[in-house]
Short mmCIF file of C-alpha atoms in Angstrom, two decimals:
data_model
loop_
_atom_site.label_atom_id
_atom_site.label_comp_id
_atom_site.label_asym_id
_atom_site.label_seq_id
_atom_site.Cartn_x
_atom_site.Cartn_y
_atom_site.Cartn_z
CA ALA Z 1 -0.16 0.19 -0.16
CA GLY Z 2 2.58 2.33 0.28
CA LYS Z 3 4.23 1.54 -2.44
CA PHE Z 4 1.05 2.64 -4.24
CA LEU Z 5 0.18 5.81 -2.80
CA MET Z 6 3.79 6.92 -2.88
CA VAL Z 7 3.74 6.54 -6.83
CA LEU Z 8 0.38 7.68 -7.08
CA ALA Z 9 1.51 10.71 -5.58
CA GLY Z 10 4.22 11.34 -7.82
CA ALA Z 11 2.49 10.78 -10.64
CA LEU Z 12 -0.52 12.61 -10.10
CA LEU Z 13 1.64 15.44 -9.19
CA LEU Z 14 3.34 15.40 -12.70
CA GLY Z 15 0.61 14.31 -14.84
CA LEU Z 16 -1.35 16.95 -14.07
CA THR Z 17 1.14 19.70 -13.48
CA PHE Z 18 2.86 18.95 -16.41
CA LYS Z 19 -0.11 17.37 -18.40
CA ARG Z 20 0.78 18.60 -21.99
CA TYR Z 21 4.20 17.60 -21.95
CA VAL Z 22 3.56 13.63 -20.36
CA THR Z 23 1.24 13.75 -23.50
CA GLN Z 24 3.93 14.22 -26.10
CA VAL Z 25 6.02 11.83 -23.78
CA ALA Z 26 3.05 9.24 -24.03
CA ARG Z 27 3.02 10.32 -28.00
CA VAL Z 28 6.47 9.43 -28.89
CA ALA Z 29 6.56 6.57 -26.47
CA PHE Z 30 3.75 4.69 -28.56
CA THR Z 31 4.33 5.81 -32.04
CA ARG Z 32 7.88 4.29 -32.22
CA PRO Z 33 8.39 1.79 -29.01
CA LEU Z 34 10.98 -0.28 -29.83
CA ARG Z 35 13.29 2.11 -31.09
CA GLU Z 36 12.30 4.06 -27.30
CA MET Z 37 13.31 0.88 -25.57
CA ALA Z 38 16.45 0.67 -27.34
CA ARG Z 39 17.02 4.67 -26.84
CA GLY Z 40 16.49 3.85 -23.04
CA LEU Z 41 18.44 1.14 -22.94
CA LEU Z 42 21.44 2.62 -23.99
CA LEU Z 43 20.53 5.50 -22.01
CA ALA Z 44 20.54 3.19 -18.98
CA ILE Z 45 23.92 1.14 -19.88
CA VAL Z 46 25.47 4.35 -20.67
CA LEU Z 47 25.49 7.49 -18.26
CA PRO Z 48 26.27 5.19 -15.45
CA VAL Z 49 29.09 4.28 -17.25
CA ILE Z 50 30.13 7.85 -18.09
CA SER Z 51 29.68 9.12 -14.94
CA VAL Z 52 32.19 6.81 -13.47
CA ILE Z 53 34.66 7.46 -16.05
CA LEU Z 54 33.90 11.45 -15.15
CA LEU Z 55 34.39 10.62 -11.66
CA MET Z 56 37.87 9.11 -11.99
CA SER Z 57 39.51 12.58 -12.50
CA ILE Z 58 39.79 15.94 -10.86
CA VAL Z 59 38.38 18.12 -13.94
CA GLY Z 60 36.16 15.79 -14.70
CA LEU Z 61 34.25 15.36 -11.30
CA PRO Z 62 31.65 17.92 -10.80
CA LEU Z 63 30.67 16.84 -14.06
CA GLY Z 64 30.27 13.24 -13.26
CA LEU Z 65 28.07 14.05 -9.90
CA LEU Z 66 25.94 16.45 -12.04
CA ALA Z 67 25.60 13.52 -14.89
CA LEU Z 68 25.19 10.44 -11.68
CA CYS Z 69 22.46 12.82 -10.30
CA GLY Z 70 20.94 13.80 -13.21
CA GLY Z 71 20.84 10.03 -13.61
CA ILE Z 72 19.32 9.48 -10.65
CA VAL Z 73 16.44 12.14 -10.73
CA LEU Z 74 16.07 10.56 -14.66
CA PHE Z 75 15.36 7.23 -13.01
CA ILE Z 76 12.61 8.29 -10.52
CA LEU Z 77 11.20 10.71 -13.07
CA ALA Z 78 11.07 7.47 -15.25
CA SER Z 79 8.91 5.16 -12.43
CA PHE Z 80 6.26 7.65 -12.28
CA LEU Z 81 5.90 8.33 -15.93
CA SER Z 82 5.95 4.93 -16.44
CA ALA Z 83 2.71 4.53 -14.33
CA ILE Z 84 1.27 7.49 -15.80
CA LEU Z 85 2.32 5.88 -19.36
CA PHE Z 86 0.45 2.22 -18.79
CA GLY Z 87 -2.76 3.69 -17.79
CA THR Z 88 -2.89 6.03 -20.87
CA TRP Z 89 -1.80 3.20 -22.93
CA LEU Z 90 -4.85 1.04 -21.41
CA HIS Z 91 -7.06 4.04 -21.79
CA ALA Z 92 -5.34 4.43 -25.71
CA ARG Z 93 -6.60 0.41 -26.22
CA ILE Z 94 -9.71 -0.04 -24.97
CA TYR Z 95 -11.80 3.51 -25.56
CA LYS Z 96 -9.28 4.42 -28.98
CA PRO Z 97 -9.63 8.29 -29.13
CA GLN Z 98 -7.84 10.11 -31.17
CA GLU Z 99 -5.07 11.97 -28.95
CA TYR Z 100 -4.02 9.94 -25.90
CA GLU Z 101 -5.70 11.12 -22.51
CA VAL Z 102 -3.84 12.07 -19.52
CA SER Z 103 -6.26 12.27 -16.95
CA TRP Z 104 -6.66 11.85 -13.39
CA LYS Z 105 -8.44 8.45 -14.27
CA THR Z 106 -6.03 7.22 -16.36
CA ILE Z 107 -3.20 8.07 -14.11
CA LEU Z 108 -5.12 5.90 -11.17
CA VAL Z 109 -5.70 3.36 -12.94
CA GLY Z 110 -2.33 3.01 -14.51
CA THR Z 111 -0.50 3.38 -11.59
CA ALA Z 112 -3.11 0.87 -9.33
CA LEU Z 113 -2.35 -1.76 -12.03
CA PHE Z 114 1.09 -0.67 -13.01
CA VAL Z 115 1.88 -1.25 -9.40
CA LEU Z 116 0.15 -4.42 -8.80
CA ILE Z 117 1.63 -5.99 -12.05
CA THR Z 118 5.05 -5.19 -10.81
CA SER Z 119 4.53 -6.84 -7.75
CA ILE Z 120 4.54 -10.37 -9.68
CA PRO Z 121 7.78 -11.55 -8.67
CA VAL Z 122 9.32 -12.14 -12.53
CA ILE Z 123 7.35 -11.41 -15.41
CA GLY Z 124 6.05 -8.39 -13.78
CA TRP Z 125 9.80 -7.61 -12.97
CA ILE Z 126 10.56 -8.07 -17.11
CA PHE Z 127 7.54 -5.45 -17.43
CA CYS Z 128 8.32 -2.74 -15.29
CA LEU Z 129 12.22 -3.06 -17.00
CA LEU Z 130 10.17 -2.93 -20.23
CA PHE Z 131 8.08 -0.21 -19.71
CA MET Z 132 11.08 1.58 -17.66
CA LEU Z 133 13.06 1.79 -20.91
CA LEU Z 134 10.10 3.14 -23.34
CA THR Z 135 9.59 5.54 -20.82
CA LEU Z 136 13.47 6.47 -20.54
CA GLY Z 137 13.87 6.11 -24.21
CA ALA Z 138 10.68 8.30 -24.98
CA LEU Z 139 11.82 11.23 -22.05
CA VAL Z 140 15.28 11.53 -23.82
CA GLN Z 141 13.33 11.78 -27.38
CA VAL Z 142 11.37 14.74 -26.04
CA LYS Z 143 14.50 16.32 -24.47
CA TRP Z 144 16.42 16.36 -27.32
CA SER Z 145 14.26 17.59 -29.87
CA VAL Z 146 12.90 20.35 -27.32
CA ALA Z 147 17.11 21.41 -27.55
CA GLN Z 148 17.59 21.16 -31.18
CA GLU Z 149 14.79 23.99 -31.22
CA TRP Z 150 16.37 25.71 -28.96
CA ARG Z 151 19.47 26.45 -31.78
#
């Protein structure tokens, strides 16, 4: 019950505060899910390795700490967003709307079912990992497109 309430509180705060951003992440994630999972896997492998390499030198120490802290925040953000995206995906599969919907209902249902599925020993953990990689890849893609617009 504690894990569910923590994920629900974070997901509601994130989903309702940044509704347009979360909808954009959902759109990117479900347009090309395999590509986003691969991008998320690449990020999950490369970011810690680069952070540790940077931590080994005096000059790279601040950048290594920044990358490590940024990675931790990114993984926490992805854990909340995974539950939101799961609810959005379920809503899209059942009702087949034109656009992905992020509302308190989709967040609540997504979080409840996501926490329930992840409590299943092996299959649930694999499901959680795949959805986290999908979310990480979509987050990186959306942030990259925003950074490209700044140029």
